[in-house]
Structures are given as C-alpha cells and as structure tokens.
C-alpha cells in the first residue's frame, strides 16, 4: 500500500539526485496558512513532505519548533485536524509522500489502531514517532504495518554499531539520520562528520537515508542530499514563517510566498548536484 | 479489580522497565544508548559492595542518617485518635529526602566517567541536593528550574548558586517543573557524551524510577527498624505526599508486601480537584506517555499535557512515578489529596504544636493525617514522612497569610 515513499526515492535515484524534504508544523500559525504552505510545497520542489504534529512537550525539539507547535495548538491543532490537512492535500496531489512527525501521547490518546487506520486512509505514508524507540516498537509497529504505514526511525550519532542493526531492522521507508547530538534548530554537523556517518549506516541497510537536524542553507541541503539520499529542512523554514507574522501572530500577506521561495532555493541547490545513480 | 494480585509487590520493574503497563523507556534515539548505559552501570553498582559502602558512608556521616522517628505527642493529643509518628527526613543535610538518591546517582555518574551533572528542580530541594553533592565531589552542575519556581523559591536558588551550581530559569510552558524537566532532557540530548542527568523523582525512563526508589528505600527500611524498636510492631498506616512520588515510594517500598500496613499517597489538590487548578494526576488524570515513561498524566482529550497547580512548587507536576500508577491500579496504595488551604493549615498547626516547620510538600501529607487520625482508635500507628523542612516556603506562606516580610 505505502509505495509512495519507495517509489519516490527510486525515481530520484534514477534521476541521479537526492530528495529535498521540507517540514511544516500543522496549524502554524493557523490552519489556512499551513495548508497553503503544504499545497505549495510540491510546486516549489519538495520531493517528500514532513508534517509536524503539535505537542505541548516536544522534548527533542528546540525552541523554534516548540514555538511553532504552541502556535499550532493555540490555533486548534489536533491529530484529527492534521489528518484532515493531509486528506485535503491528497485531493490535488497523489504522488508526493507525506510523513507525520510527532510524539506518542497524542497518538495514544487518539487510539493507536484507529490513528494508523485513519492516517493511512487520509493519505499519510509514514510516521516518525520521536519518543518510541525500537525497544518500545510493539506499541505501534503492528498497527502501522497492518495499515501499510512506514515506520521511519531516527538514527543518531550516539547509535553505536552494535545497536544499529536493531534500530534499522525496525525501520521501513527510509532512515532519518539525526546529524547532531542535540535538539532541532541548534547547530549543524560538519560535512566530514556526515561523510563518515552515512557509510556506517549504509553498511547495515539498503534503505534510503535522509539527513535532518541542522540542515539550514541551500548549500547544506545540497551537501546532505549528496552524501545521503535526502535532506530534511525544518527550523530554517519555520524561522522564515515566524519572521513574517504580524504583532498579533497572524501571517503577513507574503509569508507563504517567502517560505515557498526558500523551499525553491533549497530545491534548486539539491537538484544542482548530480550523484552516481 | 478482577486480576489476581501479584505474589509480591516488590519484584518490579520487569526487564523492559515496566510496572504492569506503566514505566518503560520512551525517549528519543539520541538518548536511548545512554539510558541503556545508565541501566548497565546501575545494575553493576548495586551489586558492588564498595559502591554501596561508599553510599552508606555518605548517608551516615554527611547526610546524618538514620533520620529519627519522632512520636508527635502533642499533635496526637490534639487530633485525639491514632498515634502519629514523623519520619524526620527533613533533618537530612540540605533539608529534604532528595539527597539520599542524589548521592547514589552522583556516585554512579562518577563511576560512569561523566564529568558534568544536570538536574531539574521544582521546589529547589532536588537542585540544592544535586548542587551539594556536586560541590562535594567536584563536578560542574547545571540546574534547570522553571522561571515561576525561581521566583517563588528564591532561598533555594541562592543556595544553589552558593554551592557553585548554574541555575537556568526555564521560561517555556508554565515555567514550572514539567518545563524544567523538558529542558533537562534537551540539554542531555545535546551533551550525552559527558553529562549525567540526575533525576529527582521516581519518574523518567527506566532505570530511573527503579534506581531512585531503591536509593530512597532507606527511608522505609529505617522506619521499619525504628518502629519495631519503639512499638514492637509494624505501623498500621503510612502517609506521604506525592508529586513525582519519590519520598512516598521510599517510605512505602519496604512495606509493600506487609499486608497489615495500609498506605496513603497524598496528591496536591491545589484549589480543589473539581477545579482545573490542581496536581492530582492519579485522581484526575489518565495513562499516557511523557518524560520517558507511561504513567498517569493530567492531559486534555487530545493527549496534550495540562499544567498542574499547587501552592507547593515540588508537587505541581502533571505526572507521577509509574510504580505509583501501578500500585494505584492494583489498589495496594490509596491515593487521596489535600488542597492548598488544607496544607497551609497543617503547616501552621505543625509549627505550633511540634516546633517543626514542615515544607509545603509534607504539609499536604499532614493535612491528610489531620483528617484521618481522629477517626481511628488510639492504638493505630501512623507514620508520616516529614520529607522536607519549611525554611524555603516561609515566603510563600507569608504571602498567603497576608504577612509582608
């Protein structure tokens, strides 16, 4: 069922390039604005899309994403509302993979099985549940699998060689490499560190690898999408959105365009580098 | 309760760090390898006689243990019922029970080769204890504290600074204990290579709930011996305040398999558990996942965490240790609550009758004892854990009593 992710990575590989995966926080700063950004992502060059599900206590995220989540929650964000966004998006785009990234408690509260079934029906392709490590995989894996949702796992610099196989065996879709030990939006990994880390993971898996945390500029995105198979850009886009809110926290008229322009610049840089197919 | 009760209440947690359905290890992958390392190191340490001997030496000569068991005779007469004893953990060095588990954890951190300690704190007692142990063992210490709590617990903030710790005010969320814990976890994620996170209560990812309980169990072990010496038998009822639940777990744990011993955990009811201003996660919450474990949480219908409220900065946490959630569902421990006002009344009564100014946390436990004791015959023995002293709270209390200082 969930072939969008693997189909997309296969197509990109055939084109000889990596993926740009932009991130948006659902309902940030309001449902209409975040829906407009979501709708605009593919046209601006997004190859896959990651949607953050707001949570009050996002312990792996930095202040930028935390504030985005708080704006989303104030605007009424819920898990059901986030799924409705994906459903609307699917009316006009049936090809771009959509991944939800969030924390476990809202899913638990919604009901794990009901959530996985509703997510798949809404057109979600994969899940990243930050605080469910492989050790707790049975919490969500059966329901995700039954509904054809990929369970994308984080691999961190602290994930040692003896632990890698365990993490990777619990992963489908792609591997999300957390480039730094740290929270989102704080600092960036060096090209050397990434160049050393990615082959270490490749030795254990055939899945595509995307690099996230600390990927901010077009140059960094291009580099990450070359060293690995994709680059996730989150905090840098949210900062642009946040910088284009008025004093009441409402999106200024050109806020969406500015975010999409940034995605376009990132996409051009990623598309500018070719790699061996 | 249709499920059969376990043979023992003291076998938990299981290999996955669960007490029944509660507990576990719900953390980001970056932390997971370190959590497993802490677990291995602790397993080794508790079997290492020299490690445990060093911890015991510190408890005796640095903390001042065993803490006395005090028969509160004037309070007993005043209440006119059961005989009330205080386990006096407020006499510990640094003024609360927190130091028991901190010393164990800091010894462990040293053994693991960690060179930097971080902690979160609500009322400041855990922060002071951690800063103290770090000063003693020459380790740099950073304490995360909600900005709201920094305001209402100034004496403890000053103490931590005197002890050489860096106090970081946390402004996110309600700027209280929950947010300080988020910030602690964030710092840990960023500094896993050299940093040990010294958690102050029986919550967080496995092995913390078990490890903190084990270290705090010294409270119950001493109580057992002291009560046998004083009365020749076990107590009938144990009472302790519950925020995360470490002082209560420490008192209860050694008695869990003694069927004759009843136990009451007292949550903070704030303005009342029928308002939305309380911290009663067992009475008013439901199971969820936060801060690395599955437990009862104050949350809305969508699984978003609610802010807790209590006059006591140490109790306003929207969760509770997972072992308490398990004991609650099994019915082994009864969880009740006391309001801000009831705690303030108890605070004053205890000061006048016993010459002991309690912290606002045990004042909640005392508020329950004040209701309970008069309904019971004089031969009933109650032990209440006086887990902290009230010096830190005099400004808060003065404000509520309309006294300017």
Tab-separated table of N, CA and C in Angstrom, chain B residues 43 75 88 117 126 161 190 241 244 249 372 392:
chain	number	residue	atom	x	y	z
B	43	UNK	N	23.035	-1.529	37.415
B	43	UNK	CA	22.977	-2.965	37.740
B	43	UNK	C	24.288	-3.429	38.371
B	75	UNK	N	0.707	16.656	68.780
B	75	UNK	CA	-0.203	16.560	67.625
B	75	UNK	C	-1.193	15.412	67.834
B	88	UNK	N	11.653	11.685	60.157
B	88	UNK	CA	12.161	13.045	60.030
B	88	UNK	C	13.234	13.227	58.967
B	117	UNK	N	27.134	17.349	35.525
B	117	UNK	CA	25.846	16.895	36.057
B	117	UNK	C	24.782	17.933	35.732
B	126	UNK	N	15.645	19.298	45.244
B	126	UNK	CA	16.480	18.383	44.468
B	126	UNK	C	17.664	19.128	43.856
B	161	UNK	N	23.342	28.608	43.956
B	161	UNK	CA	24.428	29.441	43.425
B	161	UNK	C	25.612	29.457	44.381
B	190	UNK	N	21.802	17.040	23.951
B	190	UNK	CA	22.885	17.775	23.296
B	190	UNK	C	24.263	17.450	23.876
B	241	UNK	N	3.399	12.570	51.022
B	241	UNK	CA	2.982	13.450	49.931
B	241	UNK	C	3.504	12.917	48.600
B	244	UNK	N	6.117	13.781	42.123
B	244	UNK	CA	6.542	12.644	41.315
B	244	UNK	C	6.436	11.373	42.139
B	249	UNK	N	7.514	6.679	47.644
B	249	UNK	CA	7.987	5.376	47.175
B	249	UNK	C	9.054	4.835	48.121
B	372	UNK	N	-7.474	11.975	59.033
B	372	UNK	CA	-7.524	10.528	59.252
B	372	UNK	C	-7.426	10.155	60.732
B	392	UNK	N	12.378	27.018	53.174
B	392	UNK	CA	12.273	27.518	51.810
B	392	UNK	C	10.892	28.088	51.517
